[in-house]
Amino acid sequence: IPRLGLISVLHQEQAGLIDNMAQRHAVSRGMRDYVSGRLWDMDTVCVLSRIGKVAAAATAATLIERFGVTHIVFTGVAGSVDAGVKVGDIVIADALVQHDMNSAPLFPRFEVPLLGQALFSSDRHLSDWLFDAAGRFVAEDVDRMVAQADRELFRLDRPRVHRGLIGSGDEFIHGPQRRGELRRAFPQLLAVEMEGAAVAQVCFEFGVPFAVIRTISDGADESAPGDFMQFIERVASRYSFGVVRRLCGV
Ligand code: ADE
């Protein structure tokens, strides 16, 4: 029987989901609270990873080994590095790369040593399911769930749902130079964040299907840190709640 592990970074991205959980039960482990219960009809364990690859990897491994999850979904925000991917859009990862991995000359740049690969594919079925959920959220829920004033404040258009490569590193990208380097290293890169590829590696190693969905909060440029918390509070948290609700078939 499936058991979904749901990871986010920030409390705002899970608060609504945890409020909607039945038979809720929290266990603290390694400085994180794992909240299990029934989310609509899905057996689910929700946890906040905190920020960065190590934090995310430890959380994913604990979800798998101690809480017995069979699938993992990561929801959060990301910076866009592609001109076609705008603030307020959604990106679902087809594959992820640790853009700060570099053991050259021992191993090729970006390759995870001894695994022999740089890119980790997300689970196709889970990602398709997430894509459908995101599509329904955009078509049916987003206008009601994100206030008109906030859509104007953040100059949001109707969200588009993209699929492609996401890069993760222990680095907040906030300027043209780093952004440009990443674009040149990975021409197909859509977005950057700080956890997804770490979860991807752990899930690969344990054979657990996973998917990553990110709301674009910034353009990974000079303006990136501005209004970040406000955006998460008023927009991204609504996206997380709305998409996961659709994922659970509601
Ligand atoms: N998460 C959201 N925006 C980001 C950025 N610009 N860089 C890294 N992680 C992010």
mmCIF file of N, CA and C in Angstrom, residues 2 7 16 49 91 172 185 189 218 226 236 242:
data_model
loop_
_atom_site.group_PDB
_atom_site.id
_atom_site.type_symbol
_atom_site.label_atom_id
_atom_site.label_comp_id
_atom_site.label_asym_id
_atom_site.label_seq_id
_atom_site.Cartn_x
_atom_site.Cartn_y
_atom_site.Cartn_z
ATOM 1 N N PRO A 2 0.498 2.234 -0.823
ATOM 2 C CA PRO A 2 1.341 3.420 -0.952
ATOM 3 C C PRO A 2 1.326 4.307 0.298
ATOM 4 N N ILE A 7 7.732 16.493 1.371
ATOM 5 C CA ILE A 7 8.769 17.359 1.949
ATOM 6 C C ILE A 7 8.616 18.774 1.411
ATOM 7 N N GLY A 16 -1.352 24.333 5.825
ATOM 8 C CA GLY A 16 -2.717 24.018 5.407
ATOM 9 C C GLY A 16 -2.946 22.525 5.251
ATOM 10 N N SER A 49 12.128 19.952 5.647
ATOM 11 C CA SER A 49 13.533 19.515 5.552
ATOM 12 C C SER A 49 14.506 20.541 6.086
ATOM 13 N N VAL A 91 7.108 24.593 -12.127
ATOM 14 C CA VAL A 91 8.034 23.698 -12.829
ATOM 15 C C VAL A 91 8.002 22.337 -12.151
ATOM 16 N N PHE A 172 22.142 30.177 -2.963
ATOM 17 C CA PHE A 172 21.003 30.942 -3.463
ATOM 18 C C PHE A 172 21.497 31.762 -4.645
ATOM 19 N N ALA A 185 26.344 26.034 -18.547
ATOM 20 C CA ALA A 185 26.664 24.646 -18.195
ATOM 21 C C ALA A 185 25.507 23.706 -18.561
ATOM 22 N N LEU A 189 18.392 23.959 -18.629
ATOM 23 C CA LEU A 189 17.984 24.169 -17.237
ATOM 24 C C LEU A 189 16.827 25.172 -17.141
ATOM 25 N N ASP A 218 11.226 33.760 -8.159
ATOM 26 C CA ASP A 218 12.164 34.827 -8.531
ATOM 27 C C ASP A 218 12.909 34.418 -9.794
ATOM 28 N N GLY A 226 14.175 39.927 -2.841
ATOM 29 C CA GLY A 226 13.119 40.874 -2.506
ATOM 30 C C GLY A 226 11.763 40.205 -2.403
ATOM 31 N N ALA A 236 3.013 31.035 -2.983
ATOM 32 C CA ALA A 236 3.538 29.672 -3.094
ATOM 33 C C ALA A 236 2.860 28.701 -2.123
ATOM 34 N N GLY A 242 -2.909 23.747 -2.913
ATOM 35 C CA GLY A 242 -3.864 23.470 -3.982
ATOM 36 C C GLY A 242 -3.450 22.297 -4.856
#
